[in-house]
Short mmCIF file of C-alpha atoms and ligand atoms in Angstrom, two decimals:
data_model
loop_
_atom_site.label_atom_id
_atom_site.label_comp_id
_atom_site.label_asym_id
_atom_site.label_seq_id
_atom_site.Cartn_x
_atom_site.Cartn_y
_atom_site.Cartn_z
CA MET A 223 -24.74 1.50 -78.72
CA ASP A 224 -27.04 1.76 -81.72
CA GLU A 225 -26.19 -1.19 -83.99
CA GLN A 226 -26.26 0.83 -87.21
CA LYS A 227 -24.07 3.57 -85.80
CA GLU A 228 -20.46 3.77 -86.85
CA VAL A 229 -18.32 6.12 -84.81
CA THR A 230 -15.58 7.97 -86.61
CA ILE A 231 -12.56 8.82 -84.47
CA GLN A 232 -10.75 11.85 -85.85
CA THR A 233 -7.33 12.92 -84.66
CA TYR A 234 -7.12 16.50 -83.52
CA LYS A 235 -3.38 17.06 -82.96
CA GLY A 236 -2.40 18.68 -79.68
CA TRP A 237 -5.51 17.82 -77.71
CA GLU A 238 -3.98 15.06 -75.52
CA GLU A 239 -1.07 17.33 -74.66
CA PHE A 240 -3.43 20.18 -73.76
CA TYR A 241 -5.73 17.94 -71.71
CA ASN A 242 -2.83 16.73 -69.59
CA ILE A 243 -1.84 20.24 -68.51
CA GLU A 244 -2.77 20.93 -64.87
CA LYS A 245 -6.14 22.73 -64.83
CA SER A 246 -4.82 25.66 -62.79
CA ASP A 247 -2.10 26.23 -65.43
CA LYS A 248 -4.47 26.67 -68.37
CA LEU A 249 -7.21 28.91 -67.01
CA ASP A 250 -6.20 31.79 -69.32
CA PHE A 251 -6.98 29.67 -72.38
CA PHE A 252 -10.69 29.95 -71.53
CA ILE A 253 -10.70 33.73 -71.08
CA ARG A 254 -11.52 36.31 -73.79
CA ASN A 255 -11.53 40.07 -73.30
CA GLY A 256 -11.12 39.79 -69.55
CA ARG A 257 -13.98 37.37 -68.87
CA MET A 258 -14.44 33.62 -69.03
CA LEU A 259 -15.68 32.43 -72.41
CA ASP A 260 -16.04 28.78 -71.41
CA ILE A 261 -17.24 27.20 -68.15
CA LEU A 262 -15.66 23.78 -67.92
CA PHE A 263 -14.50 22.94 -64.39
CA SER A 264 -14.80 24.35 -60.87
CA GLN A 265 -11.15 25.32 -60.60
CA GLN A 266 -12.01 28.30 -62.84
CA PHE A 267 -14.00 30.04 -60.06
CA ASP A 268 -12.59 32.30 -57.37
CA ARG A 269 -14.40 33.84 -54.40
CA ALA A 270 -15.12 37.17 -56.10
CA PHE A 271 -16.69 35.37 -59.05
CA LEU A 272 -18.79 33.13 -56.79
CA ASP A 273 -20.02 36.07 -54.72
CA ASN A 274 -20.89 38.00 -57.89
CA MET A 275 -22.77 35.07 -59.38
CA CYS A 276 -24.80 34.57 -56.17
CA LEU A 277 -25.73 38.25 -56.11
CA LEU A 278 -26.59 38.22 -59.81
CA ALA A 279 -28.77 35.11 -59.45
CA THR A 280 -30.76 36.85 -56.71
CA GLN A 281 -31.11 40.00 -58.81
CA ILE A 282 -32.43 37.99 -61.77
CA ARG A 283 -34.82 36.13 -59.47
CA ARG A 284 -36.16 39.44 -58.17
CA MET A 285 -36.45 41.06 -61.61
CA ALA A 286 -38.34 38.06 -62.96
CA LEU A 287 -41.08 38.63 -60.37
CA THR A 288 -42.61 41.51 -62.32
CA LYS A 289 -43.76 41.69 -65.93
CA MET A 290 -41.59 44.75 -66.55
CA GLY A 291 -38.54 43.08 -65.01
CA ALA A 292 -39.12 39.86 -66.96
CA GLN A 293 -39.45 41.84 -70.20
CA LYS A 294 -36.18 43.65 -69.52
CA LEU A 295 -34.42 40.36 -68.87
CA SER A 296 -35.81 38.80 -72.02
CA SER A 297 -34.49 41.64 -74.16
CA LEU A 298 -30.91 41.27 -72.93
CA LEU A 299 -29.77 38.36 -75.10
CA SER A 300 -32.52 38.18 -77.72
CA HIS A 301 -29.78 38.47 -80.38
CA LYS A 302 -28.00 35.30 -79.15
CA ARG A 303 -28.55 31.62 -79.95
CA ALA A 304 -27.70 28.57 -77.85
CA MET A 305 -27.42 24.85 -78.59
CA LEU A 306 -28.23 22.32 -75.89
CA TYR A 307 -26.25 19.18 -76.81
CA PHE A 308 -27.34 16.65 -74.18
CA VAL A 309 -26.25 13.15 -75.16
CA GLN A 310 -26.44 11.77 -71.62
CA PRO A 311 -29.79 11.68 -69.77
CA SER A 312 -30.76 14.80 -67.84
CA THR A 313 -33.93 16.33 -66.50
CA ARG A 314 -33.12 19.35 -64.34
CA THR A 315 -29.87 20.52 -65.91
CA PHE A 316 -31.50 20.47 -69.34
CA ILE A 317 -34.74 22.15 -68.27
CA SER A 318 -33.06 24.74 -66.08
CA PHE A 319 -30.61 25.73 -68.82
CA LEU A 320 -33.47 25.86 -71.33
CA ASN A 321 -35.46 28.15 -69.04
CA ALA A 322 -32.41 30.22 -68.12
CA CYS A 323 -31.92 30.89 -71.84
CA HIS A 324 -35.63 31.76 -72.19
CA ILE A 325 -35.44 34.20 -69.26
CA LEU A 326 -32.69 36.05 -71.14
CA GLY A 327 -34.56 35.90 -74.45
CA MET A 328 -32.18 33.54 -76.26
CA LYS A 329 -33.15 31.29 -79.17
CA ILE A 330 -32.54 27.59 -78.52
CA SER A 331 -31.72 24.50 -80.56
CA GLU A 332 -31.37 21.09 -78.96
CA ILE A 333 -30.02 17.61 -79.57
CA ARG A 334 -30.86 15.08 -76.89
CA GLY A 335 -29.18 11.97 -78.24
CA THR A 336 -26.71 10.94 -80.92
CA THR A 337 -29.31 8.83 -82.73
CA THR A 338 -31.02 11.89 -84.17
CA SER A 339 -27.90 13.69 -85.40
CA SER A 340 -25.59 12.89 -88.31
CA GLU A 341 -23.36 11.02 -85.86
CA VAL A 342 -25.55 8.06 -86.94
CA LYS A 343 -23.94 8.41 -90.38
CA GLY A 344 -20.49 8.27 -88.86
CA GLU A 345 -19.76 11.97 -88.36
CA SER A 346 -17.27 12.38 -85.53
CA GLN A 347 -18.32 14.11 -82.32
CA GLU A 348 -15.72 16.78 -83.03
CA ASP A 349 -17.11 17.57 -86.48
CA THR A 350 -20.62 17.56 -85.02
CA ILE A 351 -19.58 20.19 -82.49
CA ARG A 352 -17.87 22.30 -85.17
CA THR A 353 -21.12 22.19 -87.10
CA PHE A 354 -23.09 23.56 -84.15
CA ALA A 355 -20.57 26.37 -83.90
CA SER A 356 -21.60 27.51 -87.39
CA TYR A 357 -25.04 28.40 -86.09
CA VAL A 358 -24.92 29.38 -82.41
CA ASP A 359 -23.13 31.61 -79.89
CA LEU A 360 -23.19 29.14 -76.99
CA ILE A 361 -23.02 25.34 -76.75
CA ILE A 362 -24.12 23.69 -73.50
CA ILE A 363 -22.95 20.08 -73.27
CA ARG A 364 -24.00 17.10 -71.17
CA HIS A 365 -21.77 14.19 -72.18
CA PRO A 366 -20.77 10.80 -70.74
CA GLU A 367 -17.07 11.34 -71.54
CA GLU A 368 -14.73 13.08 -69.10
CA GLY A 369 -13.15 16.10 -70.75
CA PHE A 370 -15.48 16.26 -73.76
CA ALA A 371 -16.66 19.81 -73.00
CA GLU A 372 -13.05 20.90 -72.57
CA LYS A 373 -12.14 19.30 -75.88
CA THR A 374 -14.99 21.18 -77.52
CA SER A 375 -13.69 24.43 -76.10
CA TRP A 376 -10.15 23.60 -77.22
CA ILE A 377 -11.33 22.93 -80.78
CA LEU A 378 -13.58 25.99 -81.02
CA ASN A 379 -11.10 28.38 -79.43
CA GLN A 380 -8.85 27.86 -82.42
CA ASN A 381 -11.42 29.65 -84.58
CA LYS A 382 -11.39 33.43 -85.10
CA THR A 383 -14.85 33.81 -83.59
CA PRO A 384 -14.93 31.35 -80.72
CA VAL A 385 -18.22 30.09 -79.43
CA ALA A 386 -18.84 29.87 -75.67
CA VAL A 387 -19.01 26.38 -74.15
CA ILE A 388 -20.59 25.33 -70.85
CA ASN A 389 -20.04 21.92 -69.30
CA GLY A 390 -23.45 20.64 -68.17
CA GLY A 391 -21.94 17.47 -66.70
CA SER A 392 -18.99 15.48 -68.04
CA GLY A 393 -19.08 11.77 -67.16
CA PRO A 394 -18.07 11.03 -63.55
CA ASP A 395 -15.66 13.97 -63.62
CA GLN A 396 -17.22 17.42 -63.12
CA HIS A 397 -20.50 19.34 -63.08
CA PRO A 398 -19.39 22.95 -62.51
CA THR A 399 -22.78 24.63 -62.90
CA GLN A 400 -24.26 22.23 -60.33
CA ALA A 401 -21.45 23.33 -57.99
CA LEU A 402 -22.41 26.97 -58.61
CA LEU A 403 -26.05 26.36 -57.72
CA ASP A 404 -24.97 24.33 -54.69
CA ILE A 405 -22.87 27.26 -53.47
CA TYR A 406 -25.83 29.59 -54.06
CA THR A 407 -28.07 27.26 -52.03
CA LEU A 408 -25.55 27.03 -49.18
CA GLU A 409 -24.93 30.78 -49.10
CA ARG A 410 -28.67 31.61 -49.17
CA SER A 411 -29.48 29.04 -46.51
CA PHE A 412 -26.75 30.36 -44.19
CA ARG A 413 -27.23 34.07 -44.94
CA ASN A 414 -28.32 34.78 -41.35
CA ILE A 415 -25.52 32.78 -39.77
CA GLY A 416 -22.45 34.13 -41.55
CA GLY A 417 -22.72 32.42 -44.93
CA LEU A 418 -20.74 29.35 -45.93
CA ASP A 419 -17.46 30.32 -44.20
CA ASN A 420 -16.64 28.22 -41.10
CA LYS A 421 -19.20 25.55 -41.88
CA LYS A 422 -19.05 21.74 -41.70
CA ILE A 423 -20.40 19.80 -44.65
CA ALA A 424 -21.01 16.06 -44.95
CA MET A 425 -20.98 14.58 -48.45
CA VAL A 426 -22.64 11.18 -48.46
CA GLY A 427 -22.93 8.26 -50.89
CA ASP A 428 -21.05 7.55 -54.10
CA LEU A 429 -18.25 10.07 -53.80
CA LYS A 430 -16.00 8.21 -56.22
CA ARG A 431 -18.21 8.72 -59.26
CA GLY A 432 -20.40 11.60 -58.13
CA ARG A 433 -19.36 14.55 -60.28
CA THR A 434 -21.41 16.99 -58.20
CA VAL A 435 -19.50 16.37 -54.98
CA ARG A 436 -16.22 16.46 -56.86
CA SER A 437 -16.96 19.88 -58.38
CA LEU A 438 -18.28 21.22 -55.07
CA SER A 439 -15.19 20.01 -53.20
CA TYR A 440 -12.94 22.04 -55.50
CA LEU A 441 -14.88 25.19 -54.60
CA MET A 442 -14.21 24.81 -50.88
CA ARG A 443 -10.80 26.45 -51.31
CA ASN A 444 -12.71 29.75 -51.74
CA TYR A 445 -14.24 29.65 -48.23
CA LYS A 446 -12.71 30.05 -44.78
CA ASP A 447 -12.29 27.18 -42.35
CA ILE A 448 -14.50 24.62 -44.06
CA LYS A 449 -14.55 21.07 -42.68
CA LEU A 450 -15.64 18.27 -44.98
CA TYR A 451 -16.84 14.82 -43.94
CA PHE A 452 -16.73 12.25 -46.74
CA VAL A 453 -19.23 9.57 -45.73
CA SER A 454 -19.33 6.58 -48.07
CA PRO A 455 -19.02 2.84 -48.39
CA GLU A 456 -15.37 1.80 -48.75
CA ILE A 457 -15.74 1.12 -52.50
CA PHE A 458 -17.15 4.60 -53.21
CA ARG A 459 -14.60 6.73 -51.37
CA MET A 460 -13.61 10.12 -52.76
CA ARG A 461 -10.86 9.80 -55.39
CA ASP A 462 -7.27 10.76 -54.61
CA ASP A 463 -7.18 13.75 -56.98
CA ILE A 464 -9.74 15.60 -54.83
CA LYS A 465 -8.04 14.60 -51.59
CA SER A 466 -4.67 15.85 -52.91
CA PHE A 467 -6.31 19.13 -53.91
CA LEU A 468 -7.84 19.57 -50.44
CA ASN A 469 -4.51 18.77 -48.77
CA LYS A 470 -2.72 21.25 -51.03
CA HIS A 471 -5.16 23.98 -50.01
CA ASN A 472 -5.20 23.03 -46.30
CA ILE A 473 -8.87 22.13 -46.29
CA GLU A 474 -9.71 19.76 -43.45
CA PHE A 475 -11.52 16.58 -44.43
CA HIS A 476 -12.40 13.30 -42.74
CA GLU A 477 -13.39 10.00 -44.32
CA THR A 478 -15.80 7.68 -42.54
CA GLU A 479 -18.52 5.05 -42.98
CA ASP A 480 -20.25 6.16 -39.76
CA PHE A 481 -23.03 8.43 -41.02
CA ALA A 482 -24.93 8.43 -37.70
CA ASN A 483 -21.94 9.91 -35.89
CA VAL A 484 -21.42 12.70 -38.41
CA MET A 485 -25.08 13.85 -38.69
CA PRO A 486 -25.31 15.91 -35.47
CA GLU A 487 -21.96 17.60 -36.15
CA VAL A 488 -22.57 19.27 -39.49
CA ASP A 489 -24.28 22.35 -40.95
CA ALA A 490 -25.16 20.72 -44.28
CA ILE A 491 -25.66 17.14 -45.44
CA TYR A 492 -25.18 16.63 -49.17
CA MET A 493 -26.71 13.29 -50.18
CA THR A 494 -25.88 11.55 -53.46
CA ARG A 495 -27.13 8.45 -55.20
CA ILE A 496 -25.05 5.43 -56.22
CA GLN A 497 -24.07 6.20 -59.83
CA LYS A 498 -24.82 2.79 -61.34
CA GLU A 499 -24.53 4.09 -64.88
CA TYR A 500 -20.73 4.03 -64.44
CA ALA A 501 -20.57 0.56 -62.90
CA GLU A 502 -17.92 -1.73 -64.39
CA ALA A 503 -19.86 -4.78 -63.22
CA PRO A 504 -23.50 -3.65 -62.67
CA ALA A 505 -24.57 -7.03 -61.30
CA GLN A 506 -22.24 -6.51 -58.34
CA GLU A 507 -23.88 -3.19 -57.46
CA SER A 508 -27.35 -4.31 -56.49
CA ASP A 509 -26.91 -3.07 -52.90
CA ILE A 510 -28.76 0.17 -52.10
CA TYR A 511 -26.64 0.91 -48.97
CA PRO A 512 -29.42 1.82 -46.48
CA GLN A 513 -26.88 2.87 -43.82
CA PHE A 514 -26.11 5.85 -46.10
CA HIS A 515 -29.77 6.94 -46.42
CA PHE A 516 -31.39 9.88 -44.64
CA THR A 517 -34.71 8.97 -43.01
CA LYS A 518 -37.36 10.94 -41.10
CA GLU A 519 -35.93 9.57 -37.81
CA HIS A 520 -32.70 11.42 -38.55
CA LEU A 521 -34.50 14.78 -38.48
CA SER A 522 -34.41 14.74 -34.68
CA VAL A 523 -30.65 14.17 -34.68
CA ILE A 524 -29.43 16.99 -36.94
CA GLN A 525 -28.98 20.63 -35.90
CA SER A 526 -31.91 23.06 -36.23
CA HIS A 527 -30.11 25.01 -38.97
CA CYS A 528 -28.63 21.99 -40.79
CA ILE A 529 -29.80 21.77 -44.40
CA ILE A 530 -30.24 18.57 -46.38
CA MET A 531 -29.17 18.82 -50.00
CA HIS A 532 -29.22 16.44 -52.97
CA PRO A 533 -28.38 17.24 -56.63
CA LEU A 534 -31.24 14.91 -57.61
CA PRO A 535 -32.47 12.64 -59.07
CA ARG A 536 -32.86 10.67 -55.85
CA ARG A 537 -33.55 7.00 -55.52
CA TYR A 538 -33.66 5.78 -51.92
CA GLU A 539 -31.15 8.18 -50.31
CA ILE A 540 -33.75 10.49 -48.75
CA GLU A 541 -37.13 9.30 -47.54
CA VAL A 542 -40.04 11.23 -49.07
CA GLU A 543 -41.33 12.07 -45.55
CA VAL A 544 -38.23 14.24 -45.08
CA ASP A 545 -39.41 16.61 -47.86
CA LYS A 546 -41.87 18.39 -45.55
CA ASP A 547 -39.17 19.47 -43.10
CA PRO A 548 -38.00 23.09 -43.62
CA ARG A 549 -34.40 21.87 -43.54
CA ALA A 550 -34.97 19.81 -46.70
CA ALA A 551 -33.31 22.13 -49.22
CA TYR A 552 -33.15 19.95 -52.34
CA TRP A 553 -36.24 21.27 -54.15
CA LYS A 554 -35.09 24.86 -53.56
CA GLN A 555 -31.62 23.78 -54.67
CA GLU A 556 -33.09 22.45 -57.92
CA ARG A 557 -34.95 25.74 -58.57
CA ASN A 558 -31.84 27.75 -57.73
CA GLY A 559 -30.24 26.09 -60.75
CA MET A 560 -32.32 28.10 -63.18
CA TRP A 561 -31.44 31.45 -61.57
CA MET A 562 -27.78 30.60 -61.26
CA ARG A 563 -27.57 29.39 -64.86
CA ALA A 564 -29.28 32.56 -66.07
CA ALA A 565 -26.72 34.54 -64.04
CA LEU A 566 -23.86 32.60 -65.59
CA ILE A 567 -25.09 33.02 -69.17
CA SER A 568 -25.69 36.74 -68.64
CA TYR A 569 -22.11 37.00 -67.38
CA LEU A 570 -20.68 35.11 -70.39
CA PHE A 571 -22.24 37.61 -72.78
CA GLY A 572 -21.54 40.69 -70.66
CA ALA A 573 -25.21 41.36 -69.88
CA ASN A 574 -24.68 41.22 -66.11
CA ASP A 575 -23.96 44.96 -65.82
CA HIS A 576 -27.40 45.75 -67.27
CA ILE A 577 -28.98 43.58 -64.57
CA SER A 578 -26.94 45.00 -61.70
CA ALA A 579 -27.74 48.54 -62.92
CA GLU A 580 -31.41 47.90 -62.05
CA PHE A 581 -30.42 47.66 -58.37
CA ARG A 582 -28.28 50.81 -58.04
N1 CP B 16 -28.49 17.34 -60.90
C1 CP B 16 -28.53 16.97 -62.19
O1 CP B 16 -27.53 17.12 -62.91
O2 CP B 16 -29.69 16.42 -62.60
P1 CP B 16 -30.02 15.92 -64.08
O3 CP B 16 -29.11 14.73 -64.34
O4 CP B 16 -31.48 15.55 -64.06
O5 CP B 16 -29.70 17.03 -65.03
#
């Protein structure tokens, strides 16, 4: 932490109590006028919403191909302003949200670290967020703390004119917009073989602290007969909260360290990196776990339709030689993020009907 920085901890009464409520029991709190105002965790999404967002993302992608379409899109939210508050490192989430806002014509402000805001002077994070709300219609947050985006929503929803909040990644907990773009990538990749229903997916690597695989796992309840394979070293196994959720919703999952055995079985392989930034004892995490890497030799083992995904950034998990194979889906997956995030923002502000109308 910056030596000159003093952090003020303010008490906002009622927050702890609210945070401890089961997510499925407080979904209504994030809805205004029949649509979600805040996007905070994957449990908010049902199948109809996911299908609509995938369709909308494709419509935006197609409109943006022509000058006339792009101009129409950029007029939709030209009266709205967004703040990107990214106080944990990010490349693609930040850039894709920024460009999603540009596609829709929004005006953007950004803070990319606490050292350049008045938090340096001791202003609490909560007061900082309330300050943003004085100027913008949407706050997109990347934060190292679990629950911080939800806390922001809880604080702002107590105002008469609430500001929309999107969680762009909250510590090792959730990354709901990554899960949306992952679903979009899976559905598009499998569009000629029945979509995501009835598919087998391997999630590989640091499942304990990987927020992307956690958020994606929650979404599996929306699809029929999914089988998950959690492939990880013993110390990075999926946490119990996700496993309880999957059991509750009768979603089959298997845990294993035997990646080679799982590879030929599955329709998608979702690689993740070891999340060292959350290590309690970093010195003990020098291992790069090569038995959980995907190499060019593995391309001959997987099915012809099996896609290889990764939320990126990658380190050693996927060999660069794999990129050339048509089953390597991670660069498309990254690009899909911009379209999906534009779809989501257009939905939040009720502009989605104007987009869909172009295709009637
Ligand atoms: N996938 C993802 O969240 O990447 P960034 O950390 O670069 O935003």
